[in-house]
GROMACS .gro file of C-alpha atoms in nm:
model
  395
    1UNK     CA    1   4.117  -9.829  -0.499
    2UNK     CA    2   4.196 -10.183  -0.380
    3UNK     CA    3   4.529 -10.223  -0.201
    4UNK     CA    4   4.716 -10.554  -0.180
    5UNK     CA    5   4.737 -10.695   0.170
    6UNK     CA    6   5.115 -10.661   0.189
    7UNK     CA    7   5.081 -10.281   0.139
    8UNK     CA    8   4.788 -10.224   0.377
    9UNK     CA    9   5.016 -10.136   0.668
   10UNK     CA   10   5.195  -9.860   0.474
   11UNK     CA   11   5.005  -9.742   0.164
   12UNK     CA   12   5.192  -9.408   0.136
   13UNK     CA   13   5.418  -9.325  -0.158
   14UNK     CA   14   5.731  -9.109  -0.130
   15UNK     CA   15   5.793  -8.863  -0.412
   16UNK     CA   16   6.089  -8.629  -0.453
   17UNK     CA   17   6.024  -8.283  -0.595
   18UNK     CA   18   6.197  -7.948  -0.611
   19UNK     CA   19   6.062  -7.593  -0.590
   20UNK     CA   20   6.213  -7.284  -0.751
   21UNK     CA   21   6.120  -6.957  -0.584
   22UNK     CA   22   6.175  -6.649  -0.801
   23UNK     CA   23   6.261  -6.357  -0.576
   24UNK     CA   24   6.025  -6.099  -0.726
   25UNK     CA   25   5.826  -5.836  -0.542
   26UNK     CA   26   5.518  -5.754  -0.747
   27UNK     CA   27   5.367  -5.406  -0.720
   28UNK     CA   28   5.070  -5.394  -0.485
   29UNK     CA   29   4.867  -5.206  -0.746
   30UNK     CA   30   4.854  -5.414  -1.066
   31UNK     CA   31   5.009  -5.248  -1.372
   32UNK     CA   32   4.715  -5.373  -1.579
   33UNK     CA   33   4.367  -5.252  -1.478
   34UNK     CA   34   4.174  -5.579  -1.515
   35UNK     CA   35   3.811  -5.508  -1.423
   36UNK     CA   36   3.590  -5.812  -1.355
   37UNK     CA   37   3.216  -5.812  -1.297
   38UNK     CA   38   3.038  -5.974  -1.002
   39UNK     CA   39   2.662  -6.013  -1.049
   40UNK     CA   40   2.481  -5.868  -0.747
   41UNK     CA   41   2.153  -6.034  -0.854
   42UNK     CA   42   2.313  -6.381  -0.856
   43UNK     CA   43   2.434  -6.320  -0.501
   44UNK     CA   44   2.094  -6.191  -0.390
   45UNK     CA   45   1.907  -6.487  -0.539
   46UNK     CA   46   2.142  -6.764  -0.427
   47UNK     CA   47   2.187  -6.634  -0.072
   48UNK     CA   48   1.832  -6.497  -0.032
   49UNK     CA   49   1.961  -6.150   0.054
   50UNK     CA   50   1.753  -5.835   0.054
   51UNK     CA   51   1.913  -5.558  -0.147
   52UNK     CA   52   2.074  -5.307   0.091
   53UNK     CA   53   2.044  -5.524   0.403
   54UNK     CA   54   2.327  -5.572   0.652
   55UNK     CA   55   2.390  -5.924   0.524
   56UNK     CA   56   2.386  -5.796   0.165
   57UNK     CA   57   2.665  -5.548   0.239
   58UNK     CA   58   2.859  -5.817   0.425
   59UNK     CA   59   2.839  -6.056   0.130
   60UNK     CA   60   2.943  -5.794  -0.126
   61UNK     CA   61   3.234  -5.689   0.092
   62UNK     CA   62   3.350  -6.051   0.119
   63UNK     CA   63   3.334  -6.106  -0.258
   64UNK     CA   64   3.515  -5.779  -0.325
   65UNK     CA   65   3.798  -5.851  -0.083
   66UNK     CA   66   3.832  -6.214  -0.191
   67UNK     CA   67   3.868  -6.132  -0.561
   68UNK     CA   68   4.133  -5.864  -0.500
   69UNK     CA   69   4.385  -6.136  -0.410
   70UNK     CA   70   4.382  -6.243  -0.776
   71UNK     CA   71   4.514  -5.901  -0.886
   72UNK     CA   72   4.173  -5.812  -1.031
   73UNK     CA   73   3.969  -5.494  -0.983
   74UNK     CA   74   3.611  -5.608  -0.909
   75UNK     CA   75   3.293  -5.424  -0.993
   76UNK     CA   76   2.938  -5.527  -0.907
   77UNK     CA   77   2.680  -5.521  -1.183
   78UNK     CA   78   2.309  -5.532  -1.244
   79UNK     CA   79   2.175  -5.564  -1.596
   80UNK     CA   80   1.890  -5.355  -1.734
   81UNK     CA   81   1.707  -5.359  -2.067
   82UNK     CA   82   1.885  -5.369  -2.402
   83UNK     CA   83   2.229  -5.425  -2.248
   84UNK     CA   84   2.218  -5.125  -2.018
   85UNK     CA   85   2.424  -5.206  -1.712
   86UNK     CA   86   2.462  -5.053  -1.367
   87UNK     CA   87   2.820  -5.103  -1.245
   88UNK     CA   88   2.983  -4.998  -0.920
   89UNK     CA   89   3.287  -5.105  -0.721
   90UNK     CA   90   3.174  -4.964  -0.387
   91UNK     CA   91   2.821  -5.040  -0.259
   92UNK     CA   92   2.837  -4.748  -0.013
   93UNK     CA   93   2.774  -4.382  -0.100
   94UNK     CA   94   3.083  -4.159  -0.112
   95UNK     CA   95   2.970  -3.993   0.211
   96UNK     CA   96   2.992  -4.323   0.401
   97UNK     CA   97   3.315  -4.383   0.599
   98UNK     CA   98   3.354  -4.731   0.449
   99UNK     CA   99   3.363  -4.598   0.094
  100UNK     CA  100   3.727  -4.497   0.137
  101UNK     CA  101   3.812  -4.855   0.237
  102UNK     CA  102   3.702  -4.955  -0.111
  103UNK     CA  103   3.825  -4.669  -0.326
  104UNK     CA  104   4.161  -4.627  -0.150
  105UNK     CA  105   4.255  -4.995  -0.143
  106UNK     CA  106   4.602  -5.006  -0.306
  107UNK     CA  107   4.523  -5.345  -0.463
  108UNK     CA  108   4.259  -5.177  -0.679
  109UNK     CA  109   4.383  -5.062  -1.022
  110UNK     CA  110   4.049  -4.916  -1.137
  111UNK     CA  111   3.701  -4.870  -0.994
  112UNK     CA  112   3.355  -4.827  -1.143
  113UNK     CA  113   3.142  -4.533  -1.031
  114UNK     CA  114   2.766  -4.601  -1.036
  115UNK     CA  115   2.541  -4.400  -1.261
  116UNK     CA  116   2.210  -4.476  -1.092
  117UNK     CA  117   1.984  -4.321  -1.359
  118UNK     CA  118   2.096  -4.592  -1.602
  119UNK     CA  119   1.814  -4.794  -1.442
  120UNK     CA  120   1.614  -4.506  -1.290
  121UNK     CA  121   1.587  -4.171  -1.468
  122UNK     CA  122   1.439  -3.979  -1.175
  123UNK     CA  123   1.572  -3.636  -1.086
  124UNK     CA  124   1.651  -3.762  -0.737
  125UNK     CA  125   1.878  -4.032  -0.879
  126UNK     CA  126   2.059  -3.774  -1.091
  127UNK     CA  127   2.110  -3.550  -0.789
  128UNK     CA  128   2.264  -3.844  -0.603
  129UNK     CA  129   2.512  -3.899  -0.887
  130UNK     CA  130   2.606  -3.530  -0.893
  131UNK     CA  131   2.675  -3.522  -0.518
  132UNK     CA  132   2.882  -3.841  -0.546
  133UNK     CA  133   3.091  -3.691  -0.824
  134UNK     CA  134   3.149  -3.368  -0.633
  135UNK     CA  135   3.309  -3.574  -0.357
  136UNK     CA  136   3.499  -3.834  -0.560
  137UNK     CA  137   3.658  -3.596  -0.811
  138UNK     CA  138   3.854  -3.431  -0.528
  139UNK     CA  139   4.011  -3.757  -0.412
  140UNK     CA  140   4.363  -3.874  -0.504
  141UNK     CA  141   4.219  -4.204  -0.629
  142UNK     CA  142   3.984  -4.033  -0.878
  143UNK     CA  143   4.230  -4.112  -1.160
  144UNK     CA  144   4.127  -4.478  -1.120
  145UNK     CA  145   3.756  -4.405  -1.173
  146UNK     CA  146   3.552  -4.499  -1.479
  147UNK     CA  147   3.185  -4.526  -1.579
  148UNK     CA  148   3.063  -4.840  -1.759
  149UNK     CA  149   2.713  -4.754  -1.882
  150UNK     CA  150   2.622  -4.978  -2.172
  151UNK     CA  151   2.749  -5.314  -2.289
  152UNK     CA  152   2.808  -5.357  -2.662
  153UNK     CA  153   2.587  -5.087  -2.817
  154UNK     CA  154   2.500  -5.169  -3.178
  155UNK     CA  155   2.324  -4.859  -3.315
  156UNK     CA  156   2.307  -4.480  -3.323
  157UNK     CA  157   2.006  -4.474  -3.088
  158UNK     CA  158   2.212  -4.643  -2.818
  159UNK     CA  159   2.510  -4.420  -2.897
  160UNK     CA  160   2.287  -4.117  -2.838
  161UNK     CA  161   2.189  -4.241  -2.492
  162UNK     CA  162   2.557  -4.289  -2.405
  163UNK     CA  163   2.631  -3.935  -2.528
  164UNK     CA  164   2.348  -3.791  -2.320
  165UNK     CA  165   2.458  -3.969  -2.001
  166UNK     CA  166   2.823  -3.882  -2.058
  167UNK     CA  167   2.736  -3.513  -2.093
  168UNK     CA  168   2.551  -3.519  -1.759
  169UNK     CA  169   2.849  -3.684  -1.590
  170UNK     CA  170   3.115  -3.463  -1.747
  171UNK     CA  171   2.922  -3.143  -1.672
  172UNK     CA  172   3.007  -3.214  -1.309
  173UNK     CA  173   3.339  -3.396  -1.360
  174UNK     CA  174   3.497  -3.291  -1.693
  175UNK     CA  175   3.779  -3.544  -1.663
  176UNK     CA  176   3.549  -3.843  -1.595
  177UNK     CA  177   3.626  -4.153  -1.806
  178UNK     CA  178   3.343  -4.334  -1.985
  179UNK     CA  179   3.411  -4.694  -2.089
  180UNK     CA  180   3.222  -4.850  -2.380
  181UNK     CA  181   3.257  -5.210  -2.496
  182UNK     CA  182   3.186  -5.303  -2.858
  183UNK     CA  183   3.238  -5.582  -3.111
  184UNK     CA  184   3.085  -5.419  -3.420
  185UNK     CA  185   2.996  -5.085  -3.572
  186UNK     CA  186   2.642  -4.943  -3.586
  187UNK     CA  187   2.397  -5.171  -3.765
  188UNK     CA  188   2.164  -4.889  -3.874
  189UNK     CA  189   2.041  -4.910  -4.237
  190UNK     CA  190   2.178  -4.560  -4.300
  191UNK     CA  191   2.529  -4.685  -4.231
  192UNK     CA  192   2.728  -4.695  -4.554
  193UNK     CA  193   3.030  -4.880  -4.415
  194UNK     CA  194   3.038  -5.257  -4.384
  195UNK     CA  195   3.183  -5.502  -4.135
  196UNK     CA  196   3.527  -5.427  -4.000
  197UNK     CA  197   3.538  -5.079  -4.155
  198UNK     CA  198   3.225  -4.985  -3.960
  199UNK     CA  199   3.378  -5.131  -3.642
  200UNK     CA  200   3.692  -4.920  -3.687
  201UNK     CA  201   3.487  -4.598  -3.696
  202UNK     CA  202   3.313  -4.647  -3.359
  203UNK     CA  203   3.552  -4.404  -3.181
  204UNK     CA  204   3.452  -4.137  -3.433
  205UNK     CA  205   3.083  -4.187  -3.347
  206UNK     CA  206   3.132  -4.194  -2.969
  207UNK     CA  207   3.394  -3.922  -2.934
  208UNK     CA  208   3.415  -3.717  -2.709
  209UNK     CA  209   3.166  -3.908  -2.495
  210UNK     CA  210   3.380  -4.221  -2.451
  211UNK     CA  211   3.740  -4.219  -2.331
  212UNK     CA  212   3.801  -4.593  -2.292
  213UNK     CA  213   3.729  -4.785  -2.611
  214UNK     CA  214   3.706  -5.151  -2.510
  215UNK     CA  215   3.702  -5.391  -2.807
  216UNK     CA  216   3.631  -5.761  -2.829
  217UNK     CA  217   3.928  -5.988  -2.904
  218UNK     CA  218   3.678  -6.192  -3.106
  219UNK     CA  219   3.689  -5.927  -3.380
  220UNK     CA  220   4.061  -5.975  -3.438
  221UNK     CA  221   4.049  -6.349  -3.484
  222UNK     CA  222   4.409  -6.456  -3.535
  223UNK     CA  223   4.514  -6.139  -3.716
  224UNK     CA  224   4.742  -5.932  -3.497
  225UNK     CA  225   4.798  -5.695  -3.789
  226UNK     CA  226   4.447  -5.556  -3.729
  227UNK     CA  227   4.556  -5.416  -3.391
  228UNK     CA  228   4.735  -5.124  -3.556
  229UNK     CA  229   4.427  -5.038  -3.759
  230UNK     CA  230   4.224  -5.022  -3.436
  231UNK     CA  231   4.478  -4.821  -3.238
  232UNK     CA  232   4.526  -4.576  -3.527
  233UNK     CA  233   4.167  -4.465  -3.460
  234UNK     CA  234   4.234  -4.401  -3.089
  235UNK     CA  235   4.358  -4.053  -2.994
  236UNK     CA  236   4.605  -4.145  -2.721
  237UNK     CA  237   4.741  -3.790  -2.717
  238UNK     CA  238   4.395  -3.680  -2.597
  239UNK     CA  239   4.389  -3.928  -2.308
  240UNK     CA  240   4.185  -4.191  -2.493
  241UNK     CA  241   4.257  -4.553  -2.404
  242UNK     CA  242   4.228  -4.891  -2.575
  243UNK     CA  243   4.114  -5.186  -2.364
  244UNK     CA  244   4.007  -5.535  -2.471
  245UNK     CA  245   3.776  -5.809  -2.349
  246UNK     CA  246   3.678  -6.172  -2.406
  247UNK     CA  247   3.339  -6.334  -2.347
  248UNK     CA  248   3.166  -6.620  -2.534
  249UNK     CA  249   3.428  -6.562  -2.802
  250UNK     CA  250   3.691  -6.603  -2.922
  251UNK     CA  251   3.687  -6.981  -2.918
  252UNK     CA  252   3.946  -7.237  -3.020
  253UNK     CA  253   4.234  -7.201  -3.074
  254UNK     CA  254   4.245  -6.853  -2.926
  255UNK     CA  255   4.304  -6.764  -2.559
  256UNK     CA  256   3.993  -6.757  -2.341
  257UNK     CA  257   3.863  -6.908  -2.015
  258UNK     CA  258   3.617  -7.167  -2.143
  259UNK     CA  259   3.614  -7.517  -1.997
  260UNK     CA  260   3.800  -7.769  -2.208
  261UNK     CA  261   4.071  -7.527  -2.313
  262UNK     CA  262   4.430  -7.602  -2.220
  263UNK     CA  263   4.594  -7.444  -1.917
  264UNK     CA  264   4.834  -7.230  -2.119
  265UNK     CA  265   4.539  -7.120  -2.334
  266UNK     CA  266   4.377  -6.975  -2.022
  267UNK     CA  267   4.701  -6.811  -1.914
  268UNK     CA  268   4.763  -6.671  -2.262
  269UNK     CA  269   4.467  -6.430  -2.235
  270UNK     CA  270   4.688  -6.186  -2.046
  271UNK     CA  271   4.996  -6.259  -2.258
  272UNK     CA  272   4.785  -6.147  -2.554
  273UNK     CA  273   4.684  -5.825  -2.377
  274UNK     CA  274   5.046  -5.744  -2.302
  275UNK     CA  275   5.173  -5.815  -2.654
  276UNK     CA  276   4.894  -5.623  -2.828
  277UNK     CA  277   4.955  -5.324  -2.603
  278UNK     CA  278   4.611  -5.276  -2.449
  279UNK     CA  279   4.613  -5.057  -2.138
  280UNK     CA  280   4.323  -5.234  -1.965
  281UNK     CA  281   4.105  -5.544  -1.974
  282UNK     CA  282   3.741  -5.622  -1.893
  283UNK     CA  283   3.557  -5.946  -1.820
  284UNK     CA  284   3.179  -5.936  -1.793
  285UNK     CA  285   3.117  -6.184  -1.510
  286UNK     CA  286   3.282  -6.422  -1.266
  287UNK     CA  287   2.975  -6.568  -1.092
  288UNK     CA  288   2.708  -6.574  -1.363
  289UNK     CA  289   2.560  -6.919  -1.310
  290UNK     CA  290   2.197  -7.008  -1.373
  291UNK     CA  291   1.956  -6.871  -1.113
  292UNK     CA  292   1.937  -7.064  -0.785
  293UNK     CA  293   1.771  -6.997  -0.449
  294UNK     CA  294   2.007  -7.185  -0.218
  295UNK     CA  295   2.382  -7.138  -0.151
  296UNK     CA  296   2.442  -7.512  -0.187
  297UNK     CA  297   2.232  -7.553  -0.503
  298UNK     CA  298   2.395  -7.729  -0.795
  299UNK     CA  299   2.598  -7.498  -1.017
  300UNK     CA  300   2.465  -7.479  -1.371
  301UNK     CA  301   2.622  -7.283  -1.654
  302UNK     CA  302   2.392  -7.050  -1.844
  303UNK     CA  303   2.226  -7.185  -2.155
  304UNK     CA  304   2.349  -7.048  -2.482
  305UNK     CA  305   2.698  -6.972  -2.351
  306UNK     CA  306   3.012  -7.186  -2.384
  307UNK     CA  307   3.069  -7.385  -2.062
  308UNK     CA  308   3.269  -7.172  -1.823
  309UNK     CA  309   3.191  -6.837  -1.983
  310UNK     CA  310   3.102  -6.587  -1.709
  311UNK     CA  311   3.206  -6.824  -1.428
  312UNK     CA  312   3.550  -6.815  -1.265
  313UNK     CA  313   3.464  -6.912  -0.908
  314UNK     CA  314   3.202  -7.124  -0.730
  315UNK     CA  315   3.001  -7.085  -0.408
  316UNK     CA  316   3.195  -7.263  -0.135
  317UNK     CA  317   2.871  -7.401   0.014
  318UNK     CA  318   2.829  -7.631  -0.287
  319UNK     CA  319   3.134  -7.827  -0.166
  320UNK     CA  320   3.111  -7.768   0.209
  321UNK     CA  321   2.785  -7.655   0.368
  322UNK     CA  322   2.977  -7.461   0.635
  323UNK     CA  323   3.201  -7.273   0.390
  324UNK     CA  324   3.221  -6.896   0.413
  325UNK     CA  325   3.435  -6.821   0.107
  326UNK     CA  326   3.409  -6.896  -0.266
  327UNK     CA  327   3.616  -7.166  -0.432
  328UNK     CA  328   3.842  -7.054  -0.715
  329UNK     CA  329   3.834  -7.240  -1.044
  330UNK     CA  330   4.162  -7.364  -1.188
  331UNK     CA  331   4.100  -7.110  -1.465
  332UNK     CA  332   4.102  -6.826  -1.211
  333UNK     CA  333   4.433  -6.954  -1.074
  334UNK     CA  334   4.573  -6.953  -1.427
  335UNK     CA  335   4.446  -6.600  -1.473
  336UNK     CA  336   4.642  -6.499  -1.163
  337UNK     CA  337   4.955  -6.656  -1.314
  338UNK     CA  338   4.894  -6.455  -1.629
  339UNK     CA  339   4.861  -6.133  -1.428
  340UNK     CA  340   5.193  -6.214  -1.259
  341UNK     CA  341   5.355  -6.284  -1.598
  342UNK     CA  342   5.235  -5.939  -1.708
  343UNK     CA  343   5.432  -5.781  -1.423
  344UNK     CA  344   5.747  -5.979  -1.512
  345UNK     CA  345   5.724  -5.859  -1.872
  346UNK     CA  346   5.672  -5.502  -1.752
  347UNK     CA  347   5.981  -5.534  -1.532
  348UNK     CA  348   6.192  -5.664  -1.820
  349UNK     CA  349   6.061  -5.385  -2.044
  350UNK     CA  350   6.160  -5.124  -1.788
  351UNK     CA  351   6.518  -5.254  -1.799
  352UNK     CA  352   6.569  -5.336  -2.166
  353UNK     CA  353   6.278  -5.185  -2.356
  354UNK     CA  354   5.953  -5.326  -2.491
  355UNK     CA  355   6.114  -5.454  -2.812
  356UNK     CA  356   6.352  -5.678  -2.615
  357UNK     CA  357   6.067  -5.803  -2.395
  358UNK     CA  358   5.865  -5.893  -2.705
  359UNK     CA  359   6.166  -6.077  -2.843
  360UNK     CA  360   6.207  -6.272  -2.516
  361UNK     CA  361   5.838  -6.368  -2.511
  362UNK     CA  362   5.868  -6.513  -2.861
  363UNK     CA  363   6.224  -6.650  -2.832
  364UNK     CA  364   6.134  -6.867  -2.532
  365UNK     CA  365   5.840  -7.008  -2.727
  366UNK     CA  366   5.592  -6.878  -2.470
  367UNK     CA  367   5.371  -6.664  -2.693
  368UNK     CA  368   5.392  -6.552  -3.054
  369UNK     CA  369   5.026  -6.486  -3.135
  370UNK     CA  370   4.668  -6.588  -3.054
  371UNK     CA  371   4.711  -6.916  -3.243
  372UNK     CA  372   5.079  -6.969  -3.160
  373UNK     CA  373   5.164  -7.015  -2.793
  374UNK     CA  374   5.318  -7.289  -2.583
  375UNK     CA  375   5.111  -7.591  -2.487
  376UNK     CA  376   5.365  -7.692  -2.224
  377UNK     CA  377   5.495  -7.530  -1.906
  378UNK     CA  378   5.872  -7.540  -1.970
  379UNK     CA  379   5.883  -7.231  -2.196
  380UNK     CA  380   5.705  -7.032  -1.924
  381UNK     CA  381   5.967  -7.137  -1.669
  382UNK     CA  382   6.235  -7.041  -1.919
  383UNK     CA  383   6.074  -6.697  -1.962
  384UNK     CA  384   6.054  -6.634  -1.589
  385UNK     CA  385   6.406  -6.765  -1.537
  386UNK     CA  386   6.557  -6.535  -1.798
  387UNK     CA  387   6.375  -6.234  -1.654
  388UNK     CA  388   6.490  -6.324  -1.304
  389UNK     CA  389   6.855  -6.362  -1.402
  390UNK     CA  390   6.840  -6.038  -1.601
  391UNK     CA  391   6.690  -5.859  -1.302
  392UNK     CA  392   6.901  -6.015  -1.027
  393UNK     CA  393   7.240  -5.860  -1.115
  394UNK     CA  394   7.085  -5.512  -1.107
  395UNK     CA  395   6.970  -5.562  -0.749
   0.00000   0.00000   0.00000
């Protein structure tokens, strides 16, 4: 920018601004288990790390610890054939002293336990899983554990594999939770139901071998009335849970984390979770760029996916060759704001009931539905302000 000569001596500009600090103390453990995947293969390729090496463990530990500050519960993942997926939160075996540093971290709301035979069906691998379960199921943090075995199964053959694996796991740990994501019902020719009706019946097909039914928000579109039809199929009285997820869909105008969407649209992802009543949330990947073999290599989004899908942070070395930490996207910062909003709504609900909290969310103009939410920041400030003033007299 060119500066006129008369301003060259003092080019600075003075701006007055004010800051409002809301005196909230958020719980260390997030009320919403929001589990987010970190691709171990992307890390290995970009940083030229040998799987299981000292530097590999160091890198995974850094990514795990860094992502916790965003109130997310990270899991590492490696993809197999036909959407099989190996997921784990702790890269160390349960017998290793460092495993407790992972599993017992109070910032962690949920953790994935690896089922190694998902990629290797050897008897040795199965024995490893059994010994891990024998240790973990005795720990106080076991209630946070889940197994994520297969992403978006679409047929009875895949359902049968999930059932078989779940039986092996629950023979050792009967209260283990299996999480299954899905966006449709089985596509087998023998299936007599069509479309949404088939989707609704997935819990019937997977029960009792799935406890966390994780459905795509894409299926709902803008119809919140469909939520009740989905939850009517979940047996909450038998400890079943309903979680949701977003990925390459839904698109405009619905909340998601694609590039080009508005800031409140990014933030509204978690508002939607809270209003619909899901008890958990999953996001498939935060570092899933195209393959690269250098930390400072240009970041490229994967072909076939909407820009930004599967990417919420960037390698710091791309911006500064000496960097040692990732760089958060603005979308990740907005996600953090959404996670904080979730806690404020939970606080208000604990004082006045969920119905009043829903009324406040809509009355302030913050969020009414997936196609009706604020495009400006003022309603959000109004929401937080009302919650603060309602909370303050009590304390």
